[in-house]
CSV table of C-alpha atoms and ligand atoms in Angstrom, one decimal:
chain,number,residue,atom,x,y,z
V,30,MET,CA,-60.3,139.4,182.5
V,31,GLU,CA,-64.1,139.8,182.9
V,32,THR,CA,-64.5,138.1,179.4
V,33,LYS,CA,-62.3,135.2,180.5
V,34,VAL,CA,-64.2,134.5,183.3
V,35,ASN,CA,-67.4,134.6,181.5
V,36,GLU,CA,-66.0,132.2,178.6
V,37,LYS,CA,-64.9,129.6,181.1
V,38,MET,CA,-68.2,130.1,182.9
V,39,ARG,CA,-69.9,129.6,179.3
V,40,GLU,CA,-67.9,126.6,178.7
V,41,LYS,CA,-69.0,125.1,182.1
V,42,PHE,CA,-72.6,125.7,181.8
V,43,ASN,CA,-72.8,124.5,178.0
V,44,GLU,CA,-71.4,121.1,179.3
V,45,LEU,CA,-74.0,121.1,182.4
V,46,TYR,CA,-76.9,122.2,180.2
V,47,VAL,CA,-76.5,118.8,178.1
V,48,GLY,CA,-80.0,116.8,178.9
V,49,PHE,CA,-81.0,119.1,181.6
V,50,SER,CA,-84.7,119.2,180.7
V,51,LYS,CA,-84.6,115.5,180.7
V,52,LEU,CA,-83.3,115.1,184.3
V,53,ASN,CA,-85.5,114.6,187.3
V,54,ARG,CA,-85.7,117.1,190.1
V,55,GLU,CA,-82.8,115.6,192.1
V,56,GLU,CA,-80.4,115.6,189.2
V,57,ARG,CA,-81.4,118.9,188.2
V,58,LEU,CA,-80.6,120.4,191.7
V,59,ARG,CA,-77.0,118.4,191.6
V,60,ARG,CA,-76.3,120.1,188.3
V,61,LEU,CA,-77.3,123.5,189.5
V,62,VAL,CA,-74.9,122.8,192.4
V,63,LYS,CA,-72.1,122.0,190.2
V,64,MET,CA,-72.8,125.1,188.0
V,65,GLY,CA,-72.5,127.1,191.1
V,66,ALA,CA,-75.9,128.6,190.7
V,67,LEU,CA,-77.2,126.8,193.9
V,68,SER,CA,-75.3,126.0,197.2
V,69,VAL,CA,-75.9,122.7,199.3
V,70,ASP,CA,-77.9,124.9,201.7
V,71,ASP,CA,-80.3,126.0,199.0
V,72,VAL,CA,-80.8,122.6,197.8
V,73,GLY,CA,-81.8,121.3,201.4
V,74,PHE,CA,-84.0,124.5,201.5
V,75,LEU,CA,-85.9,123.5,198.3
V,76,ASN,CA,-85.8,119.5,199.2
V,77,ALA,CA,-87.6,120.6,202.5
V,78,GLY,CA,-90.4,122.2,200.5
V,79,SER,CA,-89.0,125.6,200.7
V,80,PRO,CA,-90.3,126.3,204.4
V,81,MET,CA,-91.2,129.8,205.1
V,82,ASP,CA,-91.5,131.5,208.2
V,83,ILE,CA,-95.1,132.9,209.1
V,84,ASP,CA,-93.7,135.7,211.0
V,85,LEU,CA,-92.0,136.9,208.0
V,86,ALA,CA,-95.5,137.1,206.0
V,87,GLU,CA,-96.8,139.3,208.5
V,88,LYS,CA,-93.9,141.7,207.7
V,89,PHE,CA,-94.8,142.0,204.2
V,90,ILE,CA,-98.5,142.3,203.9
V,91,GLU,CA,-101.6,142.8,206.4
V,92,ASN,CA,-104.2,140.4,207.7
V,93,VAL,CA,-101.9,137.4,206.8
V,94,ILE,CA,-103.2,134.1,206.8
V,95,GLY,CA,-100.5,131.9,205.2
V,96,TYR,CA,-98.5,131.6,202.0
V,97,PHE,CA,-99.3,131.1,198.5
V,98,PRO,CA,-96.9,128.3,197.0
V,99,MET,CA,-96.0,128.5,193.3
V,100,SER,CA,-93.9,126.4,191.0
V,101,LEU,CA,-90.3,127.8,190.8
V,102,GLY,CA,-88.2,126.7,187.6
V,103,VAL,CA,-85.2,127.5,185.9
V,104,ALA,CA,-84.8,128.8,182.2
V,105,THR,CA,-81.5,127.3,180.9
V,106,ASN,CA,-79.2,128.4,178.0
V,107,PHE,CA,-79.1,131.9,178.6
V,108,VAL,CA,-76.3,134.1,177.7
V,109,ILE,CA,-76.8,137.7,178.0
V,110,ASP,CA,-73.9,140.2,177.4
V,111,GLN,CA,-71.5,137.3,177.2
V,112,LYS,CA,-72.4,136.3,180.6
V,113,PRO,CA,-74.0,132.8,181.0
V,114,TYR,CA,-77.2,132.9,183.4
V,115,ILE,CA,-79.4,130.3,185.0
V,116,ILE,CA,-82.7,132.2,185.3
V,117,PRO,CA,-85.3,131.4,188.1
V,118,MET,CA,-88.8,131.8,186.9
V,119,ALA,CA,-91.8,131.5,189.5
V,120,VAL,CA,-94.9,131.0,187.0
V,121,GLU,CA,-98.1,129.0,187.1
V,122,GLU,CA,-98.3,128.6,183.1
V,123,THR,CA,-96.8,125.4,181.4
V,124,SER,CA,-94.5,126.1,178.3
V,125,ILE,CA,-93.0,129.2,179.7
V,126,ILE,CA,-89.8,128.1,180.8
V,127,ALA,CA,-89.4,125.3,178.1
V,128,ALA,CA,-90.1,127.9,175.4
V,129,ALA,CA,-87.8,130.5,176.9
V,130,SER,CA,-84.8,127.7,177.4
V,131,LYS,CA,-85.2,126.6,173.7
V,132,THR,CA,-85.0,129.9,172.2
V,133,ALA,CA,-82.1,130.6,174.4
V,134,LYS,CA,-80.3,127.4,173.2
V,135,TRP,CA,-81.1,128.6,169.5
V,136,LEU,CA,-79.6,132.0,170.6
V,137,ARG,CA,-76.7,130.5,172.1
V,138,GLU,CA,-75.7,128.7,169.1
V,139,LYS,CA,-76.9,131.2,166.3
V,140,GLY,CA,-77.2,134.6,168.0
V,141,GLN,CA,-76.3,136.9,170.7
V,142,ILE,CA,-78.2,139.2,173.3
V,143,GLU,CA,-77.0,142.5,174.1
V,144,THR,CA,-78.5,145.0,176.6
V,145,GLU,CA,-78.1,148.8,177.8
V,146,ILE,CA,-79.8,151.1,179.9
V,147,PHE,CA,-80.4,154.6,179.0
V,148,GLY,CA,-80.6,157.1,182.0
V,149,THR,CA,-80.5,156.7,185.6
V,150,ASP,CA,-83.5,158.7,187.2
V,151,ILE,CA,-86.8,157.5,188.3
V,152,LEU,CA,-89.8,160.1,188.3
V,153,GLY,CA,-91.8,161.3,191.0
V,154,GLN,CA,-94.7,163.6,190.4
V,155,ILE,CA,-96.2,166.6,192.6
V,156,GLN,CA,-99.8,167.7,191.3
V,157,LEU,CA,-101.2,171.2,191.4
V,158,ALA,CA,-104.7,170.8,190.3
V,159,VAL,CA,-105.3,174.1,189.3
V,160,VAL,CA,-102.7,177.0,189.3
V,161,LYS,CA,-103.5,180.7,189.4
V,162,ASP,CA,-100.6,181.7,187.1
V,163,PHE,CA,-98.8,178.9,185.3
V,164,LEU,CA,-96.0,181.0,184.2
V,165,ALA,CA,-95.6,182.8,187.4
V,166,PHE,CA,-95.2,179.1,189.0
V,167,LYS,CA,-93.0,178.0,186.8
V,168,SER,CA,-90.4,180.7,186.9
V,169,LYS,CA,-90.5,180.6,190.8
V,170,ILE,CA,-89.8,177.0,190.7
V,171,GLN,CA,-87.1,177.2,188.0
V,172,VAL,CA,-85.4,180.0,190.3
V,173,TYR,CA,-85.5,177.9,193.4
V,174,LYS,CA,-84.8,174.6,191.5
V,175,GLU,CA,-81.3,173.8,192.6
V,176,GLN,CA,-82.1,174.9,196.2
V,177,LEU,CA,-84.8,172.6,196.6
V,178,ILE,CA,-82.7,169.7,195.1
V,179,ILE,CA,-79.9,170.4,197.7
V,180,GLN,CA,-82.3,170.7,200.5
V,181,ALA,CA,-84.1,167.2,199.3
V,182,ASN,CA,-80.6,165.5,198.9
V,183,LYS,CA,-79.7,166.7,202.3
V,184,ASP,CA,-82.9,165.9,204.6
V,185,VAL,CA,-84.6,163.1,202.7
V,186,ALA,CA,-82.0,161.4,200.3
V,187,ALA,CA,-78.5,161.5,202.0
V,188,GLY,CA,-78.6,158.0,201.9
V,189,LEU,CA,-78.8,157.9,198.3
V,190,VAL,CA,-76.4,160.5,197.8
V,191,ARG,CA,-73.8,158.7,199.8
V,192,ARG,CA,-74.4,155.6,197.3
V,193,GLY,CA,-73.8,157.8,194.4
V,194,GLY,CA,-77.4,158.7,193.7
V,195,GLY,CA,-80.1,161.3,194.7
V,196,VAL,CA,-82.3,163.9,193.3
V,197,ASN,CA,-80.7,165.1,190.1
V,198,ASP,CA,-83.6,167.3,188.3
V,199,ILE,CA,-86.8,169.2,189.0
V,200,GLU,CA,-89.0,169.6,185.6
V,201,ILE,CA,-92.3,171.5,185.2
V,202,ARG,CA,-95.1,170.3,183.1
V,203,HIS,CA,-98.4,172.0,181.9
V,204,ILE,CA,-101.6,170.2,181.4
V,205,LYS,CA,-104.7,171.9,179.9
V,206,ARG,CA,-107.6,171.0,182.1
V,207,PRO,CA,-111.2,170.3,180.2
V,208,ASP,CA,-112.4,173.6,182.1
V,209,GLY,CA,-109.7,175.6,180.6
V,210,LYS,CA,-107.9,176.1,183.8
V,211,ASP,CA,-104.1,175.4,184.0
V,212,MET,CA,-102.9,172.3,186.1
V,213,ALA,CA,-99.1,172.1,187.1
V,214,VAL,CA,-97.0,168.9,187.3
V,215,VAL,CA,-93.5,169.1,189.1
V,216,HIS,CA,-91.6,166.1,188.2
V,217,VAL,CA,-88.8,165.2,190.4
V,218,LEU,CA,-85.9,163.0,188.8
V,219,ALA,CA,-83.7,160.9,191.2
V,220,ASN,CA,-81.2,158.2,191.0
V,221,PRO,CA,-82.4,155.4,193.4
V,222,CYS,CA,-79.3,153.3,192.9
V,223,ASP,CA,-80.1,149.5,193.6
V,224,ALA,CA,-83.3,150.3,195.2
V,225,MET,CA,-86.5,150.3,193.3
V,226,GLY,CA,-87.0,153.6,194.7
V,227,ALA,CA,-91.2,153.9,195.2
V,228,ASN,CA,-90.6,154.8,199.0
V,229,ILE,CA,-87.9,157.3,198.9
V,230,MET,CA,-89.6,159.1,195.9
V,231,ASN,CA,-92.9,159.3,197.7
V,232,GLN,CA,-90.9,160.9,200.4
V,233,ILE,CA,-89.0,163.1,198.4
V,234,CYS,CA,-92.1,164.4,196.8
V,235,GLU,CA,-93.8,164.8,199.8
V,236,TYR,CA,-90.9,166.7,201.5
V,237,LEU,CA,-91.0,168.9,198.7
V,238,LYS,CA,-94.8,169.5,198.7
V,239,PRO,CA,-94.9,172.4,201.6
V,240,LYS,CA,-91.7,174.0,200.3
V,241,ILE,CA,-93.3,174.5,196.8
V,242,GLU,CA,-96.5,175.8,198.2
V,243,ASN,CA,-95.1,178.4,200.4
V,244,LEU,CA,-92.5,179.3,197.6
V,245,THR,CA,-95.5,179.9,194.9
V,246,GLY,CA,-98.6,180.3,197.0
V,247,GLU,CA,-100.1,177.5,195.0
V,248,VAL,CA,-101.6,174.4,196.5
V,249,VAL,CA,-100.2,170.8,195.7
V,250,THR,CA,-103.2,168.2,195.2
V,251,MET,CA,-100.9,165.0,195.5
V,252,CYS,CA,-97.8,163.5,195.4
V,253,ILE,CA,-96.8,160.0,194.0
V,254,LEU,CA,-94.2,158.3,191.9
V,255,SER,CA,-94.8,157.6,188.3
V,256,ASN,CA,-94.3,154.0,186.7
V,257,LEU,CA,-94.0,155.7,183.2
V,258,VAL,CA,-90.2,156.1,183.8
V,259,ASP,CA,-89.3,157.2,180.4
V,260,SER,CA,-86.1,158.8,181.9
V,261,LYS,CA,-84.7,155.3,182.6
V,262,VAL,CA,-85.1,152.8,179.7
V,263,THR,CA,-83.9,149.3,179.3
V,264,ARG,CA,-83.0,148.0,176.0
V,265,ALA,CA,-82.3,144.3,174.8
V,266,LYS,CA,-81.2,143.5,171.2
V,267,ILE,CA,-81.1,139.9,170.1
V,268,THR,CA,-79.5,139.1,166.9
V,269,VAL,CA,-80.0,135.6,165.0
V,270,ASN,CA,-77.4,134.9,162.5
V,271,GLN,CA,-78.0,132.8,159.4
V,272,VAL,CA,-81.8,132.4,159.7
V,273,ASP,CA,-84.0,130.8,157.3
V,274,PRO,CA,-85.0,133.6,155.0
V,275,GLU,CA,-88.7,132.4,154.9
V,276,LEU,CA,-88.6,131.8,158.8
V,277,ALA,CA,-87.3,135.6,159.1
V,278,GLU,CA,-89.8,136.9,156.6
V,279,LYS,CA,-92.5,135.2,159.0
V,280,ILE,CA,-91.3,136.6,162.1
V,281,GLU,CA,-90.9,140.1,160.6
V,282,GLU,CA,-94.7,139.9,159.3
V,283,GLY,CA,-95.8,138.6,162.9
V,284,SER,CA,-94.1,141.7,164.6
V,285,LEU,CA,-95.4,144.1,162.1
V,286,PHE,CA,-98.9,143.0,162.9
V,287,SER,CA,-98.2,143.8,166.8
V,288,GLN,CA,-96.8,147.0,165.6
V,289,LEU,CA,-100.2,147.9,163.7
V,290,ASP,CA,-102.9,146.7,165.6
V,291,PRO,CA,-103.4,147.0,169.4
V,292,TYR,CA,-105.6,143.9,169.6
V,293,ARG,CA,-102.4,141.8,168.7
V,294,ALA,CA,-100.0,144.1,170.4
V,295,ALA,CA,-101.7,143.6,173.9
V,296,THR,CA,-100.9,139.7,173.1
V,297,SER,CA,-97.7,140.0,171.9
V,298,ASN,CA,-96.7,142.2,174.9
V,299,LYS,CA,-98.1,139.5,177.3
V,300,GLY,CA,-95.8,137.3,175.6
V,301,VAL,CA,-92.9,139.5,176.6
V,302,LEU,CA,-94.0,139.7,179.9
V,303,ASN,CA,-94.2,135.9,180.0
V,304,GLY,CA,-90.3,136.2,180.3
V,305,ILE,CA,-90.3,139.2,182.7
V,306,ASP,CA,-93.1,138.8,185.4
V,307,PRO,CA,-91.8,135.1,186.7
V,308,ILE,CA,-88.2,136.7,187.4
V,309,LEU,CA,-89.9,139.6,189.0
V,310,ILE,CA,-91.9,137.3,191.3
V,311,ALA,CA,-89.0,135.0,191.9
V,312,THR,CA,-86.7,138.1,193.1
V,313,GLY,CA,-89.4,139.6,195.2
V,314,ASN,CA,-90.1,142.6,192.7
V,315,ASP,CA,-93.0,144.5,192.2
V,316,TRP,CA,-94.2,143.4,189.0
V,317,ARG,CA,-97.4,145.5,188.7
V,318,ALA,CA,-95.2,148.6,188.6
V,319,VAL,CA,-93.2,146.8,185.8
V,320,GLU,CA,-96.3,145.8,184.0
V,321,ALA,CA,-97.8,149.4,184.1
V,322,GLY,CA,-94.8,151.1,182.9
V,323,ILE,CA,-94.4,148.6,179.9
V,324,HIS,CA,-97.8,149.0,178.7
V,325,ALA,CA,-97.9,153.0,179.1
V,326,TYR,CA,-94.4,153.0,177.3
V,327,ALA,CA,-96.1,151.0,174.5
V,328,ALA,CA,-98.8,153.4,174.2
V,329,LYS,CA,-96.2,156.6,174.1
V,330,SER,CA,-96.8,157.3,170.4
V,331,GLY,CA,-100.4,157.6,171.3
V,332,MET,CA,-101.4,154.4,170.0
V,333,TYR,CA,-100.9,151.1,171.9
V,334,LYS,CA,-98.3,148.8,170.2
V,335,SER,CA,-95.6,146.0,170.7
V,336,ILE,CA,-93.0,146.8,172.9
V,337,SER,CA,-90.8,144.5,170.7
V,338,LYS,CA,-89.8,145.0,167.2
V,339,TRP,CA,-88.4,142.4,164.9
V,340,LYS,CA,-86.5,143.1,161.5
V,341,ARG,CA,-84.4,141.4,159.0
V,342,GLU,CA,-81.2,142.7,158.5
V,343,GLY,CA,-79.4,140.7,155.3
V,344,SER,CA,-79.2,136.9,156.7
V,345,ARG,CA,-79.9,138.0,160.3
V,346,LEU,CA,-83.0,138.7,162.2
V,347,VAL,CA,-82.7,141.5,165.0
V,348,GLY,CA,-85.2,142.1,167.4
V,349,ILE,CA,-85.3,145.2,169.9
V,350,PHE,CA,-87.0,145.5,173.0
V,351,GLU,CA,-87.0,148.9,174.7
V,352,ALA,CA,-88.9,149.8,177.9
V,353,PRO,CA,-88.6,151.0,181.5
V,354,ILE,CA,-88.1,148.0,184.0
V,355,VAL,CA,-87.2,149.9,187.2
V,356,LEU,CA,-86.2,147.1,190.1
V,357,GLY,CA,-84.6,146.7,193.3
V,358,VAL,CA,-82.2,144.2,194.6
V,359,VAL,CA,-81.8,146.0,198.0
V,360,GLY,CA,-84.4,146.4,200.8
V,361,GLY,CA,-87.8,145.0,201.1
V,362,VAL,CA,-89.0,141.6,200.1
V,363,THR,CA,-85.9,141.3,197.8
V,364,GLN,CA,-83.5,140.8,200.8
V,365,LEU,CA,-86.0,139.2,203.2
V,366,HIS,CA,-87.8,136.6,201.3
V,367,PRO,CA,-85.2,133.6,201.4
V,368,ILE,CA,-86.4,132.6,197.7
V,369,ALA,CA,-85.9,136.1,196.4
V,370,LYS,CA,-82.4,136.1,198.2
V,371,MET,CA,-81.6,132.7,196.5
V,372,SER,CA,-82.8,133.9,192.9
V,373,LEU,CA,-80.6,137.0,192.9
V,374,ARG,CA,-77.6,134.8,194.1
V,375,MET,CA,-78.6,132.1,191.4
V,376,MET,CA,-78.1,134.7,188.6
V,377,GLY,CA,-75.0,136.2,190.3
V,378,ILE,CA,-76.8,139.7,190.0
V,379,GLU,CA,-74.6,142.3,191.2
V,380,SER,CA,-77.1,145.5,190.7
V,381,ALA,CA,-80.5,146.6,189.9
V,382,ASN,CA,-79.5,147.5,186.4
V,383,GLU,CA,-78.1,144.0,185.8
V,384,LEU,CA,-81.4,142.5,186.8
V,385,SER,CA,-83.4,144.9,184.7
V,386,ARG,CA,-81.3,144.1,181.7
V,387,VAL,CA,-81.7,140.1,182.2
V,388,CYS,CA,-85.4,140.7,182.5
V,389,ALA,CA,-85.5,142.9,179.4
V,390,ALA,CA,-83.4,140.2,177.4
V,391,VAL,CA,-85.7,137.1,178.5
V,392,GLY,CA,-88.9,138.8,177.8
V,393,LEU,CA,-87.5,139.6,174.2
V,394,ALA,CA,-86.2,135.9,173.9
V,395,THR,CA,-89.7,134.8,175.0
V,396,ASN,CA,-91.2,137.1,172.5
V,397,LEU,CA,-89.2,135.5,169.7
V,398,GLY,CA,-90.1,132.1,170.7
V,399,ALA,CA,-93.9,132.9,170.4
V,400,ILE,CA,-93.7,134.7,167.2
V,401,ARG,CA,-91.6,131.9,165.8
V,402,ALA,CA,-94.0,129.0,167.1
V,403,LEU,CA,-97.2,131.4,166.0
V,404,THR,CA,-95.9,131.9,162.5
V,405,THR,CA,-94.7,128.1,162.0
V,406,VAL,CA,-96.2,125.3,163.8
V,407,GLY,CA,-99.0,127.2,165.5
V,408,ILE,CA,-99.2,127.5,169.4
V,409,ILE,CA,-101.2,124.4,170.1
V,410,GLU,CA,-98.7,122.1,168.8
V,411,GLY,CA,-95.9,123.6,170.8
V,412,HIS,CA,-98.0,123.8,173.7
V,413,MET,CA,-99.0,120.2,173.5
V,414,LYS,CA,-96.1,118.6,172.7
V,415,LEU,CA,-94.5,119.8,176.0
V,416,HIS,CA,-98.0,119.2,177.8
V,417,ILE,CA,-97.6,115.7,176.5
V,418,GLN,CA,-93.9,115.4,177.5
V,419,ASN,CA,-95.0,116.4,180.8
V,420,LEU,CA,-97.8,114.0,181.2
V,421,THR,CA,-95.6,111.3,179.9
V,422,LEU,CA,-93.1,111.9,182.7
V,423,GLY,CA,-95.6,112.6,185.2
V,424,ALA,CA,-97.2,109.3,184.6
V,425,GLY,CA,-93.8,107.6,185.6
V,426,ALA,CA,-92.8,106.4,182.2
V,427,LYS,CA,-89.2,105.1,182.1
V,428,GLU,CA,-86.9,106.0,179.1
V,429,LYS,CA,-87.8,103.3,176.8
V,430,GLU,CA,-91.4,103.7,177.3
V,431,ILE,CA,-91.5,107.5,176.8
V,432,PRO,CA,-91.7,107.6,172.9
V,433,ILE,CA,-94.3,105.0,172.7
V,434,VAL,CA,-96.4,106.7,175.5
V,435,GLN,CA,-95.8,110.1,173.6
V,436,LYS,CA,-96.8,108.6,170.4
V,437,LYS,CA,-99.9,107.2,171.7
V,438,LEU,CA,-100.9,110.4,173.6
V,439,GLU,CA,-100.4,112.2,170.2
V,440,GLU,CA,-102.9,110.1,168.5
V,441,ILE,CA,-105.5,110.6,171.3
V,442,LEU,CA,-104.9,114.3,171.1
V,443,LEU,CA,-105.5,114.1,167.3
V,444,MET,CA,-108.6,112.0,167.9
V,445,THR,CA,-110.3,114.0,170.6
V,446,LYS,CA,-108.6,117.3,171.1
V,447,ARG,CA,-108.2,116.6,174.6
V,448,ILE,CA,-105.4,114.9,177.0
V,449,SER,CA,-105.2,114.4,180.4
V,450,LEU,CA,-102.7,112.8,183.2
V,451,HIS,CA,-105.2,110.1,183.2
V,452,ASN,CA,-104.7,109.4,179.6
V,453,ALA,CA,-101.0,109.1,180.3
V,454,ILE,CA,-101.3,106.9,183.5
V,455,ASP,CA,-103.9,104.6,181.3
V,456,VAL,CA,-101.6,104.4,178.4
V,457,LEU,CA,-98.6,103.5,180.4
V,458,ARG,CA,-100.6,100.6,182.4
V,459,GLU,CA,-101.8,99.3,179.2
V,460,LEU,CA,-98.3,99.4,177.7
V,461,ARG,CA,-97.1,97.4,180.6
V,462,ASP,CA,-99.8,95.1,180.2
V,463,GLY,CA,-99.2,94.4,176.6
V,464,GLN,CA,-102.1,96.4,175.4
V,465,VAL,CA,-102.8,100.0,174.4
V,466,THR,CA,-106.3,101.5,174.2
V,467,ASN,CA,-107.8,104.8,174.6
V,468,ALA,CA,-108.9,106.0,178.0
V,469,HIS,CA,-110.9,109.0,179.0
V,470,GLN,CA,-110.0,112.6,178.7
V,471,GLU,CA,-109.9,115.7,180.4
V,472,THR,CA,-108.1,118.9,179.3
V,473,GLN,CA,-109.7,120.4,176.3
V,474,VAL,CA,-107.2,121.9,174.0
L,196,MEV,C1,-99.4,133.0,175.5
L,196,MEV,O1,-99.1,132.8,177.1
L,196,MEV,C2,-98.5,133.9,175.1
L,196,MEV,C3,-98.7,134.2,173.6
L,196,MEV,O2,-100.0,134.5,173.3
L,196,MEV,C4,-97.8,135.4,173.2
L,196,MEV,C5,-98.0,135.9,171.7
L,196,MEV,O3,-99.3,135.8,171.3
L,196,MEV,O4,-96.9,136.4,171.2
L,196,MEV,C6,-98.3,133.0,172.7
């Protein structure tokens, strides 16, 4: 049944994707309504310039003076676990959405994206900077562990327990201090269900603090959740079939570089986050927490590495992303901010785990697009082609004029290594006047 629904949706989306990137904004919005991704009210809201209630801003942060508007676009062609998605992305960088959509089209035609989540629990930490007797501390907590869990679930996490979550475990870690003394860290593991869980986890840890102190006679220093959530890890796997062996080899080599060299790993991971952060922003999620978790997880072997890995398997190319992406789809900004609500609706997101899987998939696809470009045409060509396309449209070129203006802009770029909207406007004007000459330039390549 589920597969039939997805199949029908995929057919409908495929039809409506045709020529999507060439449409103007009005036409794009109409297509999104046809796809069922946007409602007529959403379109009204977007056409009105996404007006935001200033009183709402006061609910989010302090010392409010206004809103910061950012472009909101959609990445097309994504099919993740058989389900087609329109991906809302709020981002300031050119090319990310185009590259993601282009890679997703390649995968829609020649591959697949599968995702999984391992584990359910997020992590909270209770630090005891110096314990007098670590072993006595550990055994006391172990004896009373079940009781502490029951109490926390009753007094603080009852709401989570009702929704199928709550505190599941307590673990003790030992850290040797530089001065030779013993530090103890209590890890609290809890399932936050569809919430990101930072607040509830901090409440649980602070609730347990006096209980732990009374039980053990030791002193708690601080309580806070950890963003290195290795107890709940999201995995995306991309398979591309029948890949040109030369291309597959280049991508594998590019990936190896980011596995072996932290300098390259940082940039490669930035490319993965190019696909993840814009979704987090569009859905009102805490991207700093996710970034921190992903970078920390990338260094879990002791060396900072790429969070993704690409390998050839026969004629196929297989990529894996694995890292914590702990998100919320209930509570806070996700349900108060009209664009966050619209973004979740647009994707038909039903749970925090589904959103996490979508982010992992888009991040891995974005990474694939970047390595493919870097190991073939290079980054400038990809960026500039799109830039020229945007400038041509931005200057107002009509269908027949587009290829001529683009060609002339490519020539200017080749000669001067710079290109700007002024160039496009000048070229278009000169084309209409029956003459084409170079104009002044602005943006440095
Ligand atoms: C630019 O935003 C992202 C890339 O640098 C990623 C990468 O190098 O893999 C192209």
